[in-house]
Coordinates of C-alpha atoms and ligand atoms in Angstrom, one line a residue:
X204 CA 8.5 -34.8 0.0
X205 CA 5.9 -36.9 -1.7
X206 CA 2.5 -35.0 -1.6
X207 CA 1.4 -37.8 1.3
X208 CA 3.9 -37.0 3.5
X209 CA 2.7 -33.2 4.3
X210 CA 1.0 -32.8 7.6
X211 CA -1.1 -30.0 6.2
X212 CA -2.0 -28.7 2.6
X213 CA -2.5 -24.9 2.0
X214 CA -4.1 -23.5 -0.8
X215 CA -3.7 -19.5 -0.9
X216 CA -6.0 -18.0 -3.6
X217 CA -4.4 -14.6 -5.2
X218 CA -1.3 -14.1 -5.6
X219 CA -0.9 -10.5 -5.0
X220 CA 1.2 -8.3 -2.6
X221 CA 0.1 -10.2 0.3
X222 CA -0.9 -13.8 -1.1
X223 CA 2.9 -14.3 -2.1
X224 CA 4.7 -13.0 0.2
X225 CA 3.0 -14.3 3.5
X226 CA 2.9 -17.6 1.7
X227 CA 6.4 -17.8 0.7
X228 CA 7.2 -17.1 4.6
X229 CA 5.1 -19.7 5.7
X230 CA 6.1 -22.5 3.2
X231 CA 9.8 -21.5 4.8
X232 CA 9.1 -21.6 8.3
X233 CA 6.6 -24.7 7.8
X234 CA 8.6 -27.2 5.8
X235 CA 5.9 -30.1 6.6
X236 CA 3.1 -28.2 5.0
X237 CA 2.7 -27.9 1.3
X238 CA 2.3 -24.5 0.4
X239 CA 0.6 -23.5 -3.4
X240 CA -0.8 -20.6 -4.4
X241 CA -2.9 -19.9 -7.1
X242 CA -4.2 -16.9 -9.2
X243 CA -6.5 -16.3 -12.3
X244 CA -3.9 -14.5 -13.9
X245 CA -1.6 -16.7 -16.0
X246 CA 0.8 -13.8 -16.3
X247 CA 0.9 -13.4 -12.5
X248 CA 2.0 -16.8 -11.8
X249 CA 4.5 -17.0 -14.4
X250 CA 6.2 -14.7 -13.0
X251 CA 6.2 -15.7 -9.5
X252 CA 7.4 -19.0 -11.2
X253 CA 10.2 -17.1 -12.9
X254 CA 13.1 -15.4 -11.9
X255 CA 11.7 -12.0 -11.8
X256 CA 9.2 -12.1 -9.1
X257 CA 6.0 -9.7 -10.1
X258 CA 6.4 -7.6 -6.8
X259 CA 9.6 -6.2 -5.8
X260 CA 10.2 -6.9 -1.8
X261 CA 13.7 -6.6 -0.2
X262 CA 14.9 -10.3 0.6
X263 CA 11.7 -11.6 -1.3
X264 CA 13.7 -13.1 -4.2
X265 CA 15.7 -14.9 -2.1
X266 CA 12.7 -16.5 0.1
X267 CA 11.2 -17.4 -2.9
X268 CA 13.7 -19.3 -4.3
X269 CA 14.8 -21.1 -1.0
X270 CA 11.2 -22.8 -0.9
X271 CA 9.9 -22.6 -4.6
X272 CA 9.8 -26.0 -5.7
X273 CA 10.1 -27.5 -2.3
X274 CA 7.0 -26.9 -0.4
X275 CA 5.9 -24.0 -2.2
X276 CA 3.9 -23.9 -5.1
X277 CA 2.6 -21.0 -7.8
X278 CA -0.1 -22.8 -10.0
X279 CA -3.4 -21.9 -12.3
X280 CA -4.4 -25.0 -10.9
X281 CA -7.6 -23.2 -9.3
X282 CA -9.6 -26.0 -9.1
X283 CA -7.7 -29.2 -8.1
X284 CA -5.4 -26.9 -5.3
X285 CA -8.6 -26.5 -3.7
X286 CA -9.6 -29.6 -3.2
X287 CA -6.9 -31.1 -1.9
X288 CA -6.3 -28.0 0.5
X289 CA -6.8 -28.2 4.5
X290 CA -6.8 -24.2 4.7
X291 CA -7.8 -22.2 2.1
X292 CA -6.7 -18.2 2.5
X293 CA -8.7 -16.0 0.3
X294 CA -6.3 -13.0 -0.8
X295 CA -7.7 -11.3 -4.1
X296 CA -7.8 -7.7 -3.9
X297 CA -11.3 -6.0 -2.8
X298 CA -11.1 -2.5 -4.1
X299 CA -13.1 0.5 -3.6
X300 CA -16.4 0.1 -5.6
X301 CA -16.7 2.8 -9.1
X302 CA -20.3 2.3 -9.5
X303 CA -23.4 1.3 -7.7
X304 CA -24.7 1.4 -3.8
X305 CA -21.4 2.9 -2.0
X306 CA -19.7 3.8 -4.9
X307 CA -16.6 5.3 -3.9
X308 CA -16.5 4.2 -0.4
X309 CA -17.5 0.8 0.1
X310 CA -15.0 -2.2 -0.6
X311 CA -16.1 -4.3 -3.9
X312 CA -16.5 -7.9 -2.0
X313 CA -17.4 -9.5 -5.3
X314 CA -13.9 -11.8 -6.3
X315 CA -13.9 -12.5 -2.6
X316 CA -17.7 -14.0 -2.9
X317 CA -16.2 -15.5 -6.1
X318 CA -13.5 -17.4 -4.3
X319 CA -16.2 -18.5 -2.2
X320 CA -18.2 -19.9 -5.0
X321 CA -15.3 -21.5 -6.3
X322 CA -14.5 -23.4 -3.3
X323 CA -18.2 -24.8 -2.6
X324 CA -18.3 -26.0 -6.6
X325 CA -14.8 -28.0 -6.4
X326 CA -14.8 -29.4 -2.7
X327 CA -15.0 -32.7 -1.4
X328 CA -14.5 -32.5 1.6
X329 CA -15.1 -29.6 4.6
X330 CA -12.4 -26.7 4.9
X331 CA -11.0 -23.5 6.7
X332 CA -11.7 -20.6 4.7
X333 CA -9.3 -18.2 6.0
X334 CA -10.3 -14.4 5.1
X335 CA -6.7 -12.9 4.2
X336 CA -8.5 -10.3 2.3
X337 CA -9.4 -6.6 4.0
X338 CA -12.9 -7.1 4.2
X339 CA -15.9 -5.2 5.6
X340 CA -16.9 -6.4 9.0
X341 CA -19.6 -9.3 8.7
X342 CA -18.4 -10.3 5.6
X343 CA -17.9 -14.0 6.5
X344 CA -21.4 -14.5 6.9
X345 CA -21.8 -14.2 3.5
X346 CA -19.1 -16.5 2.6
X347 CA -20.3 -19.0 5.1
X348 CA -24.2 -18.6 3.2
X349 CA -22.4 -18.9 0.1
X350 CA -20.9 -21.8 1.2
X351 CA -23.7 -23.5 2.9
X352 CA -26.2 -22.8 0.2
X353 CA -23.9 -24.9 -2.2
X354 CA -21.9 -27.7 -0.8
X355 CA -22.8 -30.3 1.7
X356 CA -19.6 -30.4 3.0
X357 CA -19.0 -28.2 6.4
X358 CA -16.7 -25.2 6.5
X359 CA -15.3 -23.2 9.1
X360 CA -14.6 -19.4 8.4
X361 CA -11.9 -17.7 9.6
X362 CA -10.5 -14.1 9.8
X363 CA -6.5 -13.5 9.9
X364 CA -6.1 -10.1 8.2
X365 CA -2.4 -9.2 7.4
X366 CA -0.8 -6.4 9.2
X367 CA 2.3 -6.7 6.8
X368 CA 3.7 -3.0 5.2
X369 CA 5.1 -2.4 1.7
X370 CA 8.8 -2.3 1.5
X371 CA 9.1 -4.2 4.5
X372 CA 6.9 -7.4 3.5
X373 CA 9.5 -10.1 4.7
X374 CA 10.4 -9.0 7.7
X375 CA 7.0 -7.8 9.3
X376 CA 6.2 -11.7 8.6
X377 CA 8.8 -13.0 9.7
X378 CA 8.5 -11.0 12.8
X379 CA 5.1 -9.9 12.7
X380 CA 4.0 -7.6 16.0
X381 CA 1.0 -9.8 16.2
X382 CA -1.2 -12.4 14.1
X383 CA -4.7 -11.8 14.6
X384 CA -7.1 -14.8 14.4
X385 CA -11.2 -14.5 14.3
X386 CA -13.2 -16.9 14.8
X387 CA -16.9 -18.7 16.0
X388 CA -16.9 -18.9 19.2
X389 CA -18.3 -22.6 18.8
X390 CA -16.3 -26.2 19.2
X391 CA -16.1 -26.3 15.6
X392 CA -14.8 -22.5 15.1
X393 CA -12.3 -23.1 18.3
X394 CA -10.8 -25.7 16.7
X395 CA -10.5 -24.2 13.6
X396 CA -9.1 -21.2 15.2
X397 CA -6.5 -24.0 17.3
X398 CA -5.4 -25.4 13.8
X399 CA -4.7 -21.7 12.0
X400 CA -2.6 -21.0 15.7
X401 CA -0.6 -24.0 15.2
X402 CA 0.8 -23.0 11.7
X403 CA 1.5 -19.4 12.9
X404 CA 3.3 -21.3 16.3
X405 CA 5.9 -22.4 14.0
X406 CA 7.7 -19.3 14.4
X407 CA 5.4 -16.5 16.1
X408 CA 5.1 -16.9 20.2
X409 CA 1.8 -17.8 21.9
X410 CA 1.6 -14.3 23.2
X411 CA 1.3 -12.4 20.0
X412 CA -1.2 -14.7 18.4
X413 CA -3.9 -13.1 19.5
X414 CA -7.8 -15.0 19.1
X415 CA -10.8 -13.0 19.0
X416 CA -14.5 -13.4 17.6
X417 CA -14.8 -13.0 13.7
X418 CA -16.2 -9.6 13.9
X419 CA -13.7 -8.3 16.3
X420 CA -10.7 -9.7 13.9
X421 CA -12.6 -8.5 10.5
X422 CA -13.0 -4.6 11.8
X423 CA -9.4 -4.5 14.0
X424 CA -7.9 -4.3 10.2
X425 CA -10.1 -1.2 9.3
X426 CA -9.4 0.1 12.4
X427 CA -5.8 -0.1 12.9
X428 CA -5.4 1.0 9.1
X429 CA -7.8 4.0 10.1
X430 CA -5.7 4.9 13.3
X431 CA -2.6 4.7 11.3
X432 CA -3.4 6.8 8.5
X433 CA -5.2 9.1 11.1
X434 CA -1.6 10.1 12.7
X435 CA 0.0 10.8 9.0
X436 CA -3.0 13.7 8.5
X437 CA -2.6 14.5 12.0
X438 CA 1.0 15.7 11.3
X439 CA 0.2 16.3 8.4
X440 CA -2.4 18.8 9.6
X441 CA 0.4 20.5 11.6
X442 CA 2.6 21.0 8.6
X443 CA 1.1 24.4 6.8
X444 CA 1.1 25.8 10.3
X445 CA 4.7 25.0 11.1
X446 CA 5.7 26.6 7.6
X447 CA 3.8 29.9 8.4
X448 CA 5.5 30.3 11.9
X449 CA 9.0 29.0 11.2
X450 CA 8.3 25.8 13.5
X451 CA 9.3 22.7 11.9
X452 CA 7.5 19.5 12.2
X453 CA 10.5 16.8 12.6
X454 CA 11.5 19.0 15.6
X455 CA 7.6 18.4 16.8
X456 CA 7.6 15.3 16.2
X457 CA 10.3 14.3 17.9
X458 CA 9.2 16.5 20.7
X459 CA 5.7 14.7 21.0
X460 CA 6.9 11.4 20.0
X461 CA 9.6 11.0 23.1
X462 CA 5.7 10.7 25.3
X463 CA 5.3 7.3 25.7
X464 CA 1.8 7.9 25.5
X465 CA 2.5 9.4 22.0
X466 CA 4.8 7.0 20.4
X467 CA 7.4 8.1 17.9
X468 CA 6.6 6.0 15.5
X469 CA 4.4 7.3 12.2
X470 CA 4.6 10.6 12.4
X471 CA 7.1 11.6 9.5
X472 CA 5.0 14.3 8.1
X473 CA 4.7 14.0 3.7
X474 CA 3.0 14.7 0.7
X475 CA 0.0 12.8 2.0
X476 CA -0.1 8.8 2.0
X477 CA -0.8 6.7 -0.9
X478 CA -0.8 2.5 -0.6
X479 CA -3.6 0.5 -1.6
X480 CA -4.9 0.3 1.7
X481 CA -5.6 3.0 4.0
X482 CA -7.6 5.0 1.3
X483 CA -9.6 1.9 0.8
X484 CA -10.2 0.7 4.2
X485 CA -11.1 4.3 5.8
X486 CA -13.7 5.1 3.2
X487 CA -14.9 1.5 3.9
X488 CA -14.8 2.5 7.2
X489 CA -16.7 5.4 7.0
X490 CA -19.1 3.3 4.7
X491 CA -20.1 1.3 7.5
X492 CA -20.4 3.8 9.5
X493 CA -23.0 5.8 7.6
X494 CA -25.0 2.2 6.6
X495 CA -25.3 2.0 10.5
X496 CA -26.8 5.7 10.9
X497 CA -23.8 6.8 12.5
X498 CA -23.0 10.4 10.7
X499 CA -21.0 11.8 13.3
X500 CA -18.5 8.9 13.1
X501 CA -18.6 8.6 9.9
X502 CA -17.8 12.3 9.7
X503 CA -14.8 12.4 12.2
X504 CA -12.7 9.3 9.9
X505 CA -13.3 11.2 6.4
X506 CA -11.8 13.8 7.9
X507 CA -8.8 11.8 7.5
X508 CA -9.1 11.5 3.7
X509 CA -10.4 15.1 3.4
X510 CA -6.7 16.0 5.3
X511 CA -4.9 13.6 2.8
X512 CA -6.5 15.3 -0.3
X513 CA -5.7 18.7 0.9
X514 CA -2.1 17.9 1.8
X515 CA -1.3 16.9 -1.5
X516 CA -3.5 19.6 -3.2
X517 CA -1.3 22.3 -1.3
X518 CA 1.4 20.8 -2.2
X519 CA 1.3 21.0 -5.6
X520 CA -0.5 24.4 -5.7
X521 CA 3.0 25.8 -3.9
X522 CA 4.9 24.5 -6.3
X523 CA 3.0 26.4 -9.0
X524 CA 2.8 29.6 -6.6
X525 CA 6.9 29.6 -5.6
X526 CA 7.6 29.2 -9.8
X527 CA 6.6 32.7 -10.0
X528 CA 2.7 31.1 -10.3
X529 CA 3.3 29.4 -13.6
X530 CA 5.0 25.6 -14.6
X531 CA 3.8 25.9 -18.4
X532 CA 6.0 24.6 -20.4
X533 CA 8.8 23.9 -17.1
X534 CA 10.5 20.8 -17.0
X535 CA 10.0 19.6 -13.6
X536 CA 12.0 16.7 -12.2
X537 CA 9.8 14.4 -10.3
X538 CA 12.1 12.1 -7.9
X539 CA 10.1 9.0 -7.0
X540 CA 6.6 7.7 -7.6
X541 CA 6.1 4.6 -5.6
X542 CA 3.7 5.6 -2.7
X543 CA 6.9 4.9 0.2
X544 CA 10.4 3.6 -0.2
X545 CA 11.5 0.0 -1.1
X546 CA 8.2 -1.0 -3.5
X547 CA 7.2 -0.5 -6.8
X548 CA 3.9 -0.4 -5.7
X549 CA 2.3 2.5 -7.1
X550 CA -1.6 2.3 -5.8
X551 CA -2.8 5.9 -4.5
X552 CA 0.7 7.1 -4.4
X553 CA 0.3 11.1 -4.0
X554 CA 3.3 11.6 -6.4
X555 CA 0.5 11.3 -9.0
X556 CA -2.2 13.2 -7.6
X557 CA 0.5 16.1 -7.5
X558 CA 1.4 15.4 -11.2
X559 CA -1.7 15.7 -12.5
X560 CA -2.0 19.0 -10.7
X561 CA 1.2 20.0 -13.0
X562 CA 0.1 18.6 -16.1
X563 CA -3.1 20.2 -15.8
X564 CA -0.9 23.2 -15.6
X565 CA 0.8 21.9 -18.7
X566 CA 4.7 21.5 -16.9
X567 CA 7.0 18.6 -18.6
X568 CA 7.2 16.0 -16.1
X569 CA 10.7 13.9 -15.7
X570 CA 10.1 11.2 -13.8
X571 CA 12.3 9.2 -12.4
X572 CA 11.8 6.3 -10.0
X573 CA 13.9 3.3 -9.2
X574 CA 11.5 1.1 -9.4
X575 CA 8.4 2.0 -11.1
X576 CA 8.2 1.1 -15.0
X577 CA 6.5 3.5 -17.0
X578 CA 3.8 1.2 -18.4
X579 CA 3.0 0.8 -14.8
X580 CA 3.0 4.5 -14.1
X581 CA 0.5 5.1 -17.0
X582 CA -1.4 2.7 -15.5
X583 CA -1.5 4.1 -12.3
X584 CA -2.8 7.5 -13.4
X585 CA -5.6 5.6 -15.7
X586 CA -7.2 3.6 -13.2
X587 CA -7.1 6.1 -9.9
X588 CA -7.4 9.2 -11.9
X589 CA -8.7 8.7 -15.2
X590 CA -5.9 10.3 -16.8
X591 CA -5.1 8.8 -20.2
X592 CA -3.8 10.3 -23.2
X593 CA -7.8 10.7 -24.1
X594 CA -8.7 12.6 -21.1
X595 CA -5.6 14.5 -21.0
X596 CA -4.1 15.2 -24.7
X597 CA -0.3 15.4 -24.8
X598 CA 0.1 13.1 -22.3
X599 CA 2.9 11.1 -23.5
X600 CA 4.6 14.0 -24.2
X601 CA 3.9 15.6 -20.7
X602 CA 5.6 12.6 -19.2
X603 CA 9.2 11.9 -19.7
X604 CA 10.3 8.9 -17.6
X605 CA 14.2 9.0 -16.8
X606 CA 16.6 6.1 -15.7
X607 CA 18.6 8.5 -13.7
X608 CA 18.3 11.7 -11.5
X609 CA 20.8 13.3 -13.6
X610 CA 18.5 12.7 -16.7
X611 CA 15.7 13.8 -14.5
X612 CA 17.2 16.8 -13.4
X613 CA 18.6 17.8 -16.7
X614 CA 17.2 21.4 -18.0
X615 CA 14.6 21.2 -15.3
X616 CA 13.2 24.4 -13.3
X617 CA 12.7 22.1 -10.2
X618 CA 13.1 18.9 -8.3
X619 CA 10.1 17.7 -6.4
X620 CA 11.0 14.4 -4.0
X621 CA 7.7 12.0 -4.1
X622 CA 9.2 9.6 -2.6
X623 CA 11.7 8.8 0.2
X624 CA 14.0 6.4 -1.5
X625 CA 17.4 6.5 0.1
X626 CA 19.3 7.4 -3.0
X627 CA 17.6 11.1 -2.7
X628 CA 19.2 11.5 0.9
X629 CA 22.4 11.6 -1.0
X630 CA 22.6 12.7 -4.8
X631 CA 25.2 14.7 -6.2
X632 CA 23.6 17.6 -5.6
X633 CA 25.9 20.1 -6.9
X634 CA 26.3 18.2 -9.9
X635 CA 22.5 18.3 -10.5
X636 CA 22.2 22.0 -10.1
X637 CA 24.9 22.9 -12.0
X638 CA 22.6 21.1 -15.3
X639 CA 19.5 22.7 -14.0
X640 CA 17.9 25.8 -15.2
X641 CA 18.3 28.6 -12.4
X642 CA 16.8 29.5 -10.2
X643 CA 16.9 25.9 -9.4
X644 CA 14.0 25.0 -7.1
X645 CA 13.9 22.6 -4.8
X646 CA 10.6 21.1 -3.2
X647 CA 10.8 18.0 -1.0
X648 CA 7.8 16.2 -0.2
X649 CA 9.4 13.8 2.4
X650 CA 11.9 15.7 4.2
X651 CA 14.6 13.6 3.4
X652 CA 17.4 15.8 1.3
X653 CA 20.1 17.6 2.7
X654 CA 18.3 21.0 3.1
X655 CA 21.5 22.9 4.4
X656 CA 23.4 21.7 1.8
X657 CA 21.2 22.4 -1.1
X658 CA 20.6 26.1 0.2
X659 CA 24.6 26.2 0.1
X660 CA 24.9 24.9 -3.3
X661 CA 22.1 27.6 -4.5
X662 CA 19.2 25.7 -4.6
X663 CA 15.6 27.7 -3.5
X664 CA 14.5 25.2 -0.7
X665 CA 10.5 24.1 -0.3
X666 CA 10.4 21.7 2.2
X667 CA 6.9 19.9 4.1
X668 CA 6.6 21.5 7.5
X669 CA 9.9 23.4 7.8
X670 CA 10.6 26.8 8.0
X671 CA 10.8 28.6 4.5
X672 CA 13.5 30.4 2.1
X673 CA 12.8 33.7 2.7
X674 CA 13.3 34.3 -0.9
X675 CA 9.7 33.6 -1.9
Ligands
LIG927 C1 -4.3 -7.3 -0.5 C2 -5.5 -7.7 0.3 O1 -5.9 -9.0 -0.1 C3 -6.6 -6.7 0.1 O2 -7.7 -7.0 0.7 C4 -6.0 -5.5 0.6 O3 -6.9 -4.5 0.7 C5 -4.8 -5.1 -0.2 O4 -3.9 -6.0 -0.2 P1 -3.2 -7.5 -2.7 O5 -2.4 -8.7 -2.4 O6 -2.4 -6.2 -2.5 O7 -4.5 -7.4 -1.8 O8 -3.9 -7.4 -4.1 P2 -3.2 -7.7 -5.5 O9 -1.8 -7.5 -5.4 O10 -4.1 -7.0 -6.4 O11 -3.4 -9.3 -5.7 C6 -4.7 -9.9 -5.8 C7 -4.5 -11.1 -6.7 O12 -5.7 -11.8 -6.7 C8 -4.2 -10.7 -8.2 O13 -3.0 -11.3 -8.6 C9 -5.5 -11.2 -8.9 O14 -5.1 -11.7 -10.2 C10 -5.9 -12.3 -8.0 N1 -7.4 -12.7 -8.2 C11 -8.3 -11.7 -8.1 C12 -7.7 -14.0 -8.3 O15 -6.9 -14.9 -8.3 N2 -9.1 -14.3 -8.3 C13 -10.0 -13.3 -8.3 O16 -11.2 -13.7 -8.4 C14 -9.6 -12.0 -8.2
LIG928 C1 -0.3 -0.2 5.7 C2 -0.2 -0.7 7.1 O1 1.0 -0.1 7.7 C3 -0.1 -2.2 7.2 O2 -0.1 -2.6 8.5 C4 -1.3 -2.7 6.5 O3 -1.3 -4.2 6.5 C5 -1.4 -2.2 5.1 O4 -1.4 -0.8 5.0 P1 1.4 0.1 3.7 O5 0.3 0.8 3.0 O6 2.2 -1.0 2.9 O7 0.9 -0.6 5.0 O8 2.5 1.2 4.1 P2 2.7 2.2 5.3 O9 4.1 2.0 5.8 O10 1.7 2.0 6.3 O11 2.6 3.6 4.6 C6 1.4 4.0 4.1 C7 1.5 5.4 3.6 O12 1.7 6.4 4.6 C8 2.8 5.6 2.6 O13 2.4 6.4 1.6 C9 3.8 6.3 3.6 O14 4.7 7.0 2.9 C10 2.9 7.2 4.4 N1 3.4 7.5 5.7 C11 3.7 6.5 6.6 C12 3.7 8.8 6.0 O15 3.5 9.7 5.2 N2 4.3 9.1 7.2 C13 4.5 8.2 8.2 O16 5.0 8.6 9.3 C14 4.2 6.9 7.8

């Protein structure tokens, strides 16, 4: 298609976990709109231009490829995408701030006010600004004064924050549970909001695309990320009392789930839940909160965090307890360290808030994850812990990363499961303990072995939330 012939011209700046993936679905399902998105990062593009996309999504690959070239489009063409774009989705990443007012708890806004800047100095012409980007409520005002203050040209703002999950990126798109559009409740924001619907209508019904006001969209994201990570600690809470009375939490939650009222879903009790998002958007949350005087509520949702930290404090600390109260010097078989199943996404993940709890303890950590390289593993632990080889001497020698549970499990003490990546539900177990140092412990941070089995084979069994080997 010649570029004339497109009804409608997208421009989608950041090409991150949710930049290229909700593009790629939309350039699919919308073959009459022209679909490019664009990133700072030269790197970042090349790879999406490549055949070794830079984020790992089941069915992503294969998406990518059926509309790369076609109607979709991975450029460093910043400028000139822009203006010839209808829609413009801001989707850079707005992380927790490290220093200044709200340090540690508000979102950093500042490459989403870039974007903004961007687009009023290259326009020529009026545009949708579509906020893709978790955001603090009322940000769009200052995109719309950024805007205003330095182009002639008018812009609508818009608000469509992405509901998509990790691991399961293609499919929550392609069926998402609902697409949530904000607007002004003015002519000019209605139709705006009429034009976003209309690209969604391509494959999502009329009932789930729900239309609010901007501020209503902008804060349903914190809030649903909130409520979600709320009923993780809330099982989570109920896990050190289950292993004290010999109740075990998947029984619970089964139990509680079956209400309707309830809900099964999200209640698989863990090590404590990692992702870049519902850290960053509770204590964002709580943040605004406490900006608008309101300590008590700001109270009750870091209560969340405070549950999260605690969870994977105690796990590590029983770890060290159960191995006779000291890993010095124990090689310890770390299985996973993606924050959930099916991503290589390593952002908060609580397998390495629970390492550094071992390596402060001075234990030989073999790590091995399916997807996770070690470079970025290393990254990981520098940029949300400040663990580098600096801070922490004898790093690199602390950390052995394996390509295999068998090298993993070689010579260790224990196996800790980090992560719930099918392949664990199913090992050779036997043939693992047999190479393992004995007694060979077993501590499983996501429920997801074959506890029965293990205890059969010989393994010492600590498991989240379940009653415990009486051996310890
Ligand atoms: C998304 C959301 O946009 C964010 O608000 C949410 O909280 C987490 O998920 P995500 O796609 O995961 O962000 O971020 P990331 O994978 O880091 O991608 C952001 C991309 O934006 C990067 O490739 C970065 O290079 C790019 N970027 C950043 C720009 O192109 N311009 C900038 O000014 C800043
Ligand atoms: C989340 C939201 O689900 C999604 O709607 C939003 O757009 C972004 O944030 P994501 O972080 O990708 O998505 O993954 P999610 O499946 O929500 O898991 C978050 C964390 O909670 C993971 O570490 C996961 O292992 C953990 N978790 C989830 C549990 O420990 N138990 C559960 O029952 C569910």
């Amino acid at each position: 298609m010649s570029s004339e012939q497109y009804s409608l011209k997208i421009c989608c700046m950041g090409a991150g976990y949710v930049g290229g993936p909700t593009m790629a679905v939309i350039a699919a399902k919308c073959p009459h709109i022209k679909v490019t998105v664009v990133d700072i990062s030269v790197k970042q593009i090349a790879a999406w231009n490549s055949s070794s996309l830079p984020i790992y999504e089941p069915g992503l690959q294969e998406l990518v490829e059926s509309v790369r070239g076609k109607n979709l489009f991975f450029s460093t063409e910043v400028d000139a995408t822009i203006a010839e774009a209808d829609i413009v989705f801001v989707s850079v990443n707005t992380p927790t701030k490290t220093a200044g007012i709200g340090k540690g708890f508000a979102s950093n806004i500042k490459n989403v006010e870039l974007c903004a800047r961007k687009i009023a100095e290259v326009s020529t012409a009026g545009k949708i600004i579509v906020e893709k980007s978790t955001v603090p409520v009322r940000t769009a005002d200052s995109i719309k004064r950024v805007l205003k203050s330095a182009s002639p040209y008018e812009f609508q703002v818009l608000s469509n924050p992405e509901f998509l999950a990790e691991g399961t990126a293609v499919n929550d798109l392609l069926f998402p549970s609902r697409v949530l559009i904000g607007g002004e409740q003015t002519p000019g924001g209605l139709k705006a909001i009429d034009t976003l619907v209309q690209v969604y209508a391509n494959w999502v019904a009329a009932p789930q695309i729900i239309t609010t006001n901007l501020w209503s969209s902008e804060l349903s994201k914190l809030v649903a990320n909130a409520m979600l990570a709320q009923r993780v600690s809330s099982i989570n809470s109920i896990t050190a009392l289950c292993e004290r009375t010999d109740a075990d939490v998947d029984e619970i939650a089964r139990a509680i789930g079956a209400d309707p009222r309830i809900g099964s879903k999200f209640l698989k009790a863990s090590v404590g839940y990692g992702g870049s998002c519902f850290q960053k958007d509770i204590l964002n949350l709580v943040y605004i909160c406490e900006s608008f005087g309101l300590k008590e509520c700001a109270d009750y949702w870091n209560q969340v965090v405070l549950m999260n930290e605690y969870q994977k404090k105690r796990f590590a600390m029983n770890m060290v307890k159960t191995m006779f109260n000291t890993v010095t010097s124990k090689k310890i078989a770390i299985f996973g360290f993606a924050f959930k199943k099916d991503t290589g996404d390593t952002r908060e993940t609580a397998a390495a808030f629970v390492m550094k709890d071992l390596l402060d303890e001075q234990a030989i950590l073999h790590v091995y994850d399916p997807q996770v390289t070690r470079e970025q593993m290393m990254l990981e632990f520098q940029y949300t812990l400040n663990v580098t080889e600096e801070t922490t001497p004898g790093l690199n020698r602390l950390i052995i990363t394996c390509d295999s549970v068998l090298e993993a499990a070689r010579g260790a003490h224990a196996i800790a499961v980090m992560t719930e990546w099918d392949e664990f539900t199913s090992c050779d177990y036997k043939a693992l303990y047999d190479i393992m140092e004995k007694p060979a412990f077993f501590f499983d941070g996501r429920n997801v072995a074959p506890h029965a089995q293990l205890r059969e084979i010989g393994f010492e069994v600590y498991a989240i939330g379940k009653p415990q080997d009486k051996l310890f």
